[in-house]
Structure formats: structure tokens, C-alpha cells
Tab-separated table of C-alpha atoms in Angstrom:
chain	number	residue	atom	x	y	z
H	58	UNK	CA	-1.471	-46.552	-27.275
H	59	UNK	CA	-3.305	-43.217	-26.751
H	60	UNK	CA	-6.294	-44.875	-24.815
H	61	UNK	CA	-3.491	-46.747	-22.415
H	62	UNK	CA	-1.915	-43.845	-21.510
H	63	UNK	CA	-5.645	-41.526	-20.628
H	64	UNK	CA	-6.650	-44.726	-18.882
H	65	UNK	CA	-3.184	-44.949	-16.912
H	66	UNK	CA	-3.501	-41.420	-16.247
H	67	UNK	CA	-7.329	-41.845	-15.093
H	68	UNK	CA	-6.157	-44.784	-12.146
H	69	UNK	CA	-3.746	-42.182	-10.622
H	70	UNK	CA	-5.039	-40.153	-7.828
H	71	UNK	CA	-4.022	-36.556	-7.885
H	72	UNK	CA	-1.218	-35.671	-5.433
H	73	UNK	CA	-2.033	-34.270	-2.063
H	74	UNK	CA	-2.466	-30.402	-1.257
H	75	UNK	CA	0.899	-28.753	0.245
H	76	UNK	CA	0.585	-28.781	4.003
H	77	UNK	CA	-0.321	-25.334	5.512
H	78	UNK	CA	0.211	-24.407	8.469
H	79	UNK	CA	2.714	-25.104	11.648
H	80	UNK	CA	4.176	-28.717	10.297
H	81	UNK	CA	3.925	-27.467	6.669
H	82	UNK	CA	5.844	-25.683	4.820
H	83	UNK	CA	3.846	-23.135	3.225
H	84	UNK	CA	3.816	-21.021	6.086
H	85	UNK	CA	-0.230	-20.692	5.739
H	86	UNK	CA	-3.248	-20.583	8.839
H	87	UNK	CA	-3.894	-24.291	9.885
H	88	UNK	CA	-7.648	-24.876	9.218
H	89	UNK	CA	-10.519	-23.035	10.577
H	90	UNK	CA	-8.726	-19.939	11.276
H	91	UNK	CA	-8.785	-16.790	9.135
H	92	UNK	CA	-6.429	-16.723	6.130
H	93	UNK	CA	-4.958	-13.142	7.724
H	94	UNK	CA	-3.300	-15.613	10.839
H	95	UNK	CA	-0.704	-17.078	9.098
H	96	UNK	CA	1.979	-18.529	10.899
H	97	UNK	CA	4.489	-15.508	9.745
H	98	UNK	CA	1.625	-12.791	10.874
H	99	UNK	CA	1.076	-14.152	14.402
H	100	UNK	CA	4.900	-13.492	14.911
H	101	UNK	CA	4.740	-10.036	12.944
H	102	UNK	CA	1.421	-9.309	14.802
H	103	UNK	CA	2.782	-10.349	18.549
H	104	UNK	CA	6.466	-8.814	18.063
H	105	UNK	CA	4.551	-5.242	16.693
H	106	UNK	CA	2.025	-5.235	19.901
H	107	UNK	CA	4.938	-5.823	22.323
H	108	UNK	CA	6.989	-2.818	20.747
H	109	UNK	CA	3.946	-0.533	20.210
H	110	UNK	CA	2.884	-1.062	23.949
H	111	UNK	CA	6.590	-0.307	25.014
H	112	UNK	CA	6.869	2.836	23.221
H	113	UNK	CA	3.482	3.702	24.832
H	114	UNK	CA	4.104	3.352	28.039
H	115	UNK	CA	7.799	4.648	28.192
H	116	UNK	CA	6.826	8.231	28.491
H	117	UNK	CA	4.369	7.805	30.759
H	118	UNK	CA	6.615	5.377	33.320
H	119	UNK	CA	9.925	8.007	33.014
H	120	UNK	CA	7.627	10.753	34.001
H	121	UNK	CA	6.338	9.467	36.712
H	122	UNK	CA	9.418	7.692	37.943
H	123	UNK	CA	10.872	11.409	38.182
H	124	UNK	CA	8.188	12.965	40.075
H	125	UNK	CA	7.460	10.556	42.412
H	126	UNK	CA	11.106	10.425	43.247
H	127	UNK	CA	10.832	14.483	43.977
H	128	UNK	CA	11.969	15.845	40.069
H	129	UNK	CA	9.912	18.948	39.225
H	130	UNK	CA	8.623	18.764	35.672
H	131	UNK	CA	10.994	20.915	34.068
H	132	UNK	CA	13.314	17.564	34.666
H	133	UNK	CA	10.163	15.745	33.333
H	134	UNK	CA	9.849	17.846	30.410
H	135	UNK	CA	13.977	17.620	29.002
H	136	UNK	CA	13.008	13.730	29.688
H	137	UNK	CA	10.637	13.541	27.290
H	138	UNK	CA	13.059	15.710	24.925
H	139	UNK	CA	16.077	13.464	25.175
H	140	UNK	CA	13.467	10.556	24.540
H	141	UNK	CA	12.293	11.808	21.442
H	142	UNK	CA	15.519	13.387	19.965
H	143	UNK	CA	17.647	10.128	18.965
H	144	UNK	CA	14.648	9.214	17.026
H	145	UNK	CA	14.991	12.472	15.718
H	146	UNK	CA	18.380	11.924	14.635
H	147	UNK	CA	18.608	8.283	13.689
H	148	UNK	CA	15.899	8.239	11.460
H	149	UNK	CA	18.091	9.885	8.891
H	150	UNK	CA	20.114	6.899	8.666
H	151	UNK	CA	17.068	5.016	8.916
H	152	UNK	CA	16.718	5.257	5.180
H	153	UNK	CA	20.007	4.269	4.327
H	154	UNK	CA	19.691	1.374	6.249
H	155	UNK	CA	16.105	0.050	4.772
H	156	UNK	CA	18.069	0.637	1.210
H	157	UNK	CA	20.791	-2.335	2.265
H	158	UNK	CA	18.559	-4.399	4.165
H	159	UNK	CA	15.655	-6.702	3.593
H	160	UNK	CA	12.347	-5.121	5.275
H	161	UNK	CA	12.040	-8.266	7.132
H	162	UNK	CA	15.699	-7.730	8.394
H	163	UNK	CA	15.340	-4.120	9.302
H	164	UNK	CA	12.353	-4.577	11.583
H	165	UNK	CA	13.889	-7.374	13.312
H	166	UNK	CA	17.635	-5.439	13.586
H	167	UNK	CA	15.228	-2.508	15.000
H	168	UNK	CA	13.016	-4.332	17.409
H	169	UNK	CA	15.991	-5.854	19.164
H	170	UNK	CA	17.661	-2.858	19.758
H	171	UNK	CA	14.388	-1.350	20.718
H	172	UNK	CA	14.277	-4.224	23.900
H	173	UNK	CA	17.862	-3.161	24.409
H	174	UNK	CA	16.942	0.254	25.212
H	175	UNK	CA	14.454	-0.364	26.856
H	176	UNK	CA	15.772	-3.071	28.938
H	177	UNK	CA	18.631	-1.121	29.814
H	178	UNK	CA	16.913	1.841	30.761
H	179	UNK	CA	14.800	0.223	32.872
H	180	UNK	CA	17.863	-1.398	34.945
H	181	UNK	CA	19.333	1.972	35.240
């Protein structure tokens, strides 16, 4: 009965690999790409870039939308203060907020309201 069974087992072909990458669901890089550019990390990577580059260039774009329209830099100067001083602020409820959430949540919650801001200040 033993020698039935190892042969039974020996005609089966082993099951297929999970699929990887955008029709899978493991989440993991499609092939020939780098194991770092998984699916999740191109979104993580792109979403990042997009907030890093707006926090880069909002100083520079308030600043010179004040001078150019005839603000001294005094004006420029409490600019740049009342840009950095909600962070200043809010990030002491930052950590009670990344103690309820999921880290996954948190940067999402925060890099919408980051386009919010930003979007809005730019229409005003």
C-alpha cells in the first residue's frame, strides 16, 4: 500500500508558484525587475517624491510670489515663519495620532491633507 501511495504521489506535479506581481496577489515585482519595485513600493516611492518635491518648492514659490508682487522681505521672512510653525505645533499630536493609527494609514491621512494645503494655498 506504501509503494501506491509514493508512486501516486511521484505522478503529481507540484502546484504552481503564487503569482507576483500586478495580476497576482502577492503584491511582489513582475519578472526582471528588482525585488525593491514591488507593486506596494512604486506607490510608496511615487506618492513620497510628489510630497517631498512639494514641500521643496513651497518656500521657494511663496517667496517669490511676494516679491515679485512688490512685498519687501520682512513680509517674506513672517511667510516662511507661519509656514513652518503649524508643523511646529501639530507634530505634538503627531504622536498621538501614529499611536491609534496603522503607519500605512497615517501617511496616507497625512499626504492628503498635505495636497489640501497645498492645493488650497495655491488657489488663494
Amino acid at each position: 500500500m506504501e509503494e501506491r501511495l509514493a508512486e501516486h504521489a511521484a505522478a503529481q506535479p507540484p502546484p504552481p508558484p503564487p503569482k507576483d506581481g500586478p495580476g497576482g496577489s502577492g503584491g511582489g515585482p513582475s519578472a526582471g525587475e528588482p525585488a525593491i519595485w514591488s507593486r506596494n513600493f512604486k506607490f510608496y516611492f511615487v506618492g513620497r517624491s510628489a510630497g517631498l518635491l512639494s514641500w521643496a518648492m513651497l518656500p521657494v514659490a511663496v517667496a517669490a510670489g511676494l516679491l515679485i508682487d512688490g512685498y519687501g522681505l520682512e513680509t517674506a521672512g513672517y511667510s516662511m515663519a507661519f509656514l513652518v510653525a503649524p508643523f511646529a505645533g501639530l507634530v505634538l499630536f503627531g504622536g498621538v495620532l501614529a499611536d491609534r493609527f496603522t503607519a500605512r494609514r497615517m501617511m496616507i491621512i497625512a499626504d492628503l491633507a498635505n495636497l489640501t494645503a497645498h492645493v488650497l494655498l495655491a488657489l488663494l
